[in-house]
Amino acid sequence: MASLPLRPGNPARRRWLCVCLASLCLPAAAWATKPIRVGLTPAFVHDEYALMEEWRRYLEAKLGRPVEFIQRDSYRETMDLLRLDKLDFAWLCDYPYLYLKDLVRLLAVPLNEGRPYYRSYLIVAANDARQSMRDLKGAVFAYADPYSNTGYLTPRYMVKQLGEDPATFFKKTFFTWSHRKAIEAVATGFAQGAAVDSFVWETLARTQPALTAKTRIIARSPEYGFPPFVAHRNVSAADFEAMQRALIGMQDDLTGKMLLDRLNIDGFVRGDKRMYDDVAKMMRAFGEY
Amino acid sequence: MRLFDLSLRHKIPLWGSALILTAALAIGAVFLVRAYDDLRQDLFTSAASLGQTLAQTLFPALLHDDLWRAFEIVRAPFHEGAAHNPLQPDAIFVLDGEMHILVASDPQRLPTLARLEELPGTFAALANALRSQPLNETRSFDLPATAHFFTATPIESGGRRLAALIIAHDRQVVWTRFFELAVRGALIGLIAVAALLPLNWYWGRRMAEPLIELSKGMDALVHGRPLPLPAAERYDYRDELGQLFSAYREAAAALNEKALLEKEMLRAERLAAVGRLAAGIAHEINNPLGGMLMAIDTLKQRGALDAATAKTIALIERGLQQVAETVGALLVETRVASRPLARHDFDDLHTLIEPQAVKKQLALEWRIDAPDTIDLPASVVRQILINLLLNAVQAAPTGGYLRLQAQAAERVLSLVVANSGAPLPEAVRSHLFEPFVSGREDGHGLGLWVTYQTVTQLGGRIEADWQDGEVRFTVTLPLEKPES
């Protein structure tokens, strides 16, 4: 194109033509090139793909804009995408949220059994006689994700509270990169213990009772603020508002209610950063906050 | 009786059955050995292939100490639906250099970080085998007294070895498969044997039956009484058996012919002897008889006999006349002066016989193929034919037919008198041409005897037989006088 010889013409008239063309093209182009990018993580049961697709379409209809779900199996990858400004919103764990507290803003907090809280469950196999974290010394332990509060920060904090070094307390540890798989690791006997998201465990107890029945909860942590929906700092106030309204409004229509039900949450509320102070306390114990 | 003395009727099918069963068992045994070996080999090949695939994907997971990923990889072959895989492994696990289990498909049984030697079962034997020889490539272990077949694959890349992947197959898997195959093979074998045995039995009987019949036939042949062999008649192949049958048939035919000839000769000799005796007696009686009759004649011409004497004389004369008639009949004389036989003699015979034939509603057929004159005494031939024709009229059933055939060839005249009567009973046939033998109530039994004697004196032959539904008397007369 560049090599084509330009015909001499009226520059004013050409400029006017361009404006007309641009005004015609803009809405369509914006629709095509500026979707809302939402990052999904194992903070909830994120691998039910049909449900995710329905939720995405629902949000598209609500926002009147294309919505793109970007799924990652580790918090680390989603955090990286936020840092690289490749996401507008994300459903994160509370631990990464505090990690990225300068990069993201709290958008909405899901309601778990009516309240925006959850905890960490320490689980062993159903037929295992261990009764507490202390009994798991020298065991094979499954962590969910190095940026999971309930699956990594909490159990390590518990070990620390016992006066032990989390690095040597267990004989062997490994990451399963999701709470569900951490439950599977204990259920199959591959690991002797794991700490998991109470919300994921309860959801699976409802959808796959055979799996959770093979595990037994031996300790429950204090309540923490539920893994929140966050917005990138760069998201405009209008988009922030629109997304917040769309999420919080889900409990007000039938389709939204059905989706919430399948996500096993009761809805979204605005939330408050102070709900996560306990997490911050634990992070401080490891010199991370 | 020894086993090998059994009749071929039983021996051939028994031997065939034994052969079929032996073959089936031998093939079955070879098949089973091969099947077991193949199954084991298949198992090892499949395990090696699976092991190499898994080892490749396990290498990065183990390199990054990603135990969960490694766990997912070793569990992958155990997804639901793989349960029906006949070569489904019992367990897959990864061993580090110190024989610790890093991951296992079944952590309940093979706990993470457990030492292989300390596990229950036969895993210690595997640990020893692995220690005794460095694992440089995929190796299969068929260790004695273990419940498993093991296939070990090194997990390595670019010269760095991280661990060893072990695939354990329950021996029971192979045995189960083997028994399935064996049962199926046995079923097929049974069906084959069930199909072959009756076939063999049928074939054996078919083979044996002609042989047995031949054996009976040979036995009879040796005793000079050859039997007809129906199996031989049905057997129309030109193999050795067929040749044996045909040899038997020839031998039997030759023997029969000889026996028949001997019988004929005996008969001819007997008839000749009887003829000579009869002629001799007839001559001896004839001379005094002529004198006696002459004397009675003279006595009657002289007259003057009282009534009682005349009556006695007449009685004697009638008796002597009867003796003379009988003796006359016995005296067969062919050397009479006579004109030669002419064509019209046959017409005369037709005329003579016609009234009697009409009485019985017989159809008469004269087929004469002869020259005008034939060099045979007309009176003798006419006598022969009259005898035979009269006999035929008697023998033919009412409404039947009667045929005379005459054919003069170069040197013989052949005459056939046929009628549509029933075949002669064997008892009659064998003494047909003897004197005083009669098939009828009213004959004196000399007709055919005289005919026979006459024909014989002319150097000819006479035969009676039953052919094509008619009784046939065939007379063959030479046109030249016999040398004697």
PDB file of N, CA and C in Angstrom, chain B residues 11-27 193 196-197 200 203:
ATOM      1  N   LYS B  11     -11.444-101.339  12.814  1.00  0.00           N
ATOM      2  CA  LYS B  11     -10.059-100.885  12.954  1.00  0.00           C
ATOM      3  C   LYS B  11      -9.843 -99.553  12.242  1.00  0.00           C
ATOM      4  N   ILE B  12     -10.355 -99.427  11.006  1.00  0.00           N
ATOM      5  CA  ILE B  12     -10.098 -98.173  10.270  1.00  0.00           C
ATOM      6  C   ILE B  12     -10.712 -96.981  11.002  1.00  0.00           C
ATOM      7  N   PRO B  13     -12.023 -97.036  11.373  1.00  0.00           N
ATOM      8  CA  PRO B  13     -12.569 -95.878  12.103  1.00  0.00           C
ATOM      9  C   PRO B  13     -11.866 -95.636  13.432  1.00  0.00           C
ATOM     10  N   LEU B  14     -11.502 -96.728  14.146  1.00  0.00           N
ATOM     11  CA  LEU B  14     -10.838 -96.549  15.439  1.00  0.00           C
ATOM     12  C   LEU B  14      -9.500 -95.863  15.250  1.00  0.00           C
ATOM     13  N   TRP B  15      -8.758 -96.368  14.292  1.00  0.00           N
ATOM     14  CA  TRP B  15      -7.428 -95.780  14.033  1.00  0.00           C
ATOM     15  C   TRP B  15      -7.579 -94.315  13.628  1.00  0.00           C
ATOM     16  N   GLY B  16      -8.556 -94.056  12.741  1.00  0.00           N
ATOM     17  CA  GLY B  16      -8.803 -92.678  12.283  1.00  0.00           C
ATOM     18  C   GLY B  16      -9.162 -91.784  13.461  1.00  0.00           C
ATOM     19  N   SER B  17     -10.046 -92.285  14.333  1.00  0.00           N
ATOM     20  CA  SER B  17     -10.461 -91.483  15.488  1.00  0.00           C
ATOM     21  C   SER B  17      -9.269 -91.201  16.379  1.00  0.00           C
ATOM     22  N   ALA B  18      -8.464 -92.247  16.608  1.00  0.00           N
ATOM     23  CA  ALA B  18      -7.284 -92.069  17.461  1.00  0.00           C
ATOM     24  C   ALA B  18      -6.377 -91.002  16.859  1.00  0.00           C
ATOM     25  N   LEU B  19      -6.232 -91.069  15.550  1.00  0.00           N
ATOM     26  CA  LEU B  19      -5.368 -90.103  14.857  1.00  0.00           C
ATOM     27  C   LEU B  19      -5.930 -88.696  15.014  1.00  0.00           C
ATOM     28  N   ILE B  20      -7.254 -88.551  14.826  1.00  0.00           N
ATOM     29  CA  ILE B  20      -7.883 -87.221  14.929  1.00  0.00           C
ATOM     30  C   ILE B  20      -7.707 -86.675  16.344  1.00  0.00           C
ATOM     31  N   LEU B  21      -7.970 -87.532  17.330  1.00  0.00           N
ATOM     32  CA  LEU B  21      -7.865 -87.068  18.718  1.00  0.00           C
ATOM     33  C   LEU B  21      -6.428 -86.705  19.054  1.00  0.00           C
ATOM     34  N   THR B  22      -5.495 -87.550  18.613  1.00  0.00           N
ATOM     35  CA  THR B  22      -4.085 -87.267  18.886  1.00  0.00           C
ATOM     36  C   THR B  22      -3.694 -85.943  18.241  1.00  0.00           C
ATOM     37  N   ALA B  23      -4.121 -85.772  16.985  1.00  0.00           N
ATOM     38  CA  ALA B  23      -3.771 -84.529  16.279  1.00  0.00           C
ATOM     39  C   ALA B  23      -4.382 -83.335  17.006  1.00  0.00           C
ATOM     40  N   ALA B  24      -5.657 -83.476  17.396  1.00  0.00           N
ATOM     41  CA  ALA B  24      -6.341 -82.356  18.071  1.00  0.00           C
ATOM     42  C   ALA B  24      -5.621 -82.016  19.369  1.00  0.00           C
ATOM     43  N   LEU B  25      -5.247 -83.056  20.116  1.00  0.00           N
ATOM     44  CA  LEU B  25      -4.569 -82.813  21.396  1.00  0.00           C
ATOM     45  C   LEU B  25      -3.207 -82.183  21.166  1.00  0.00           C
ATOM     46  N   ALA B  26      -2.485 -82.692  20.169  1.00  0.00           N
ATOM     47  CA  ALA B  26      -1.137 -82.175  19.905  1.00  0.00           C
ATOM     48  C   ALA B  26      -1.223 -80.712  19.473  1.00  0.00           C
ATOM     49  N   ILE B  27      -2.142 -80.440  18.536  1.00  0.00           N
ATOM     50  CA  ILE B  27      -2.284 -79.056  18.064  1.00  0.00           C
ATOM     51  C   ILE B  27      -2.711 -78.165  19.217  1.00  0.00           C
ATOM     52  N   VAL B 193     -13.609 -81.794  16.312  1.00  0.00           N
ATOM     53  CA  VAL B 193     -13.563 -83.247  16.518  1.00  0.00           C
ATOM     54  C   VAL B 193     -14.958 -83.838  16.325  1.00  0.00           C
ATOM     55  N   LEU B 196     -15.428 -84.071  12.749  1.00  0.00           N
ATOM     56  CA  LEU B 196     -14.531 -84.984  12.039  1.00  0.00           C
ATOM     57  C   LEU B 196     -14.799 -86.453  12.371  1.00  0.00           C
ATOM     58  N   LEU B 197     -15.155 -86.712  13.649  1.00  0.00           N
ATOM     59  CA  LEU B 197     -15.293 -88.113  14.054  1.00  0.00           C
ATOM     60  C   LEU B 197     -16.371 -88.861  13.258  1.00  0.00           C
ATOM     61  N   ASN B 200     -15.127 -89.394   9.845  1.00  0.00           N
ATOM     62  CA  ASN B 200     -14.108 -90.435   9.841  1.00  0.00           C
ATOM     63  C   ASN B 200     -14.766 -91.799   9.930  1.00  0.00           C
ATOM     64  N   TRP B 203     -16.347 -92.605   6.612  1.00  0.00           N
ATOM     65  CA  TRP B 203     -15.309 -92.865   5.620  1.00  0.00           C
ATOM     66  C   TRP B 203     -14.657 -94.218   5.882  1.00  0.00           C
TER      67      TRP B 203
END
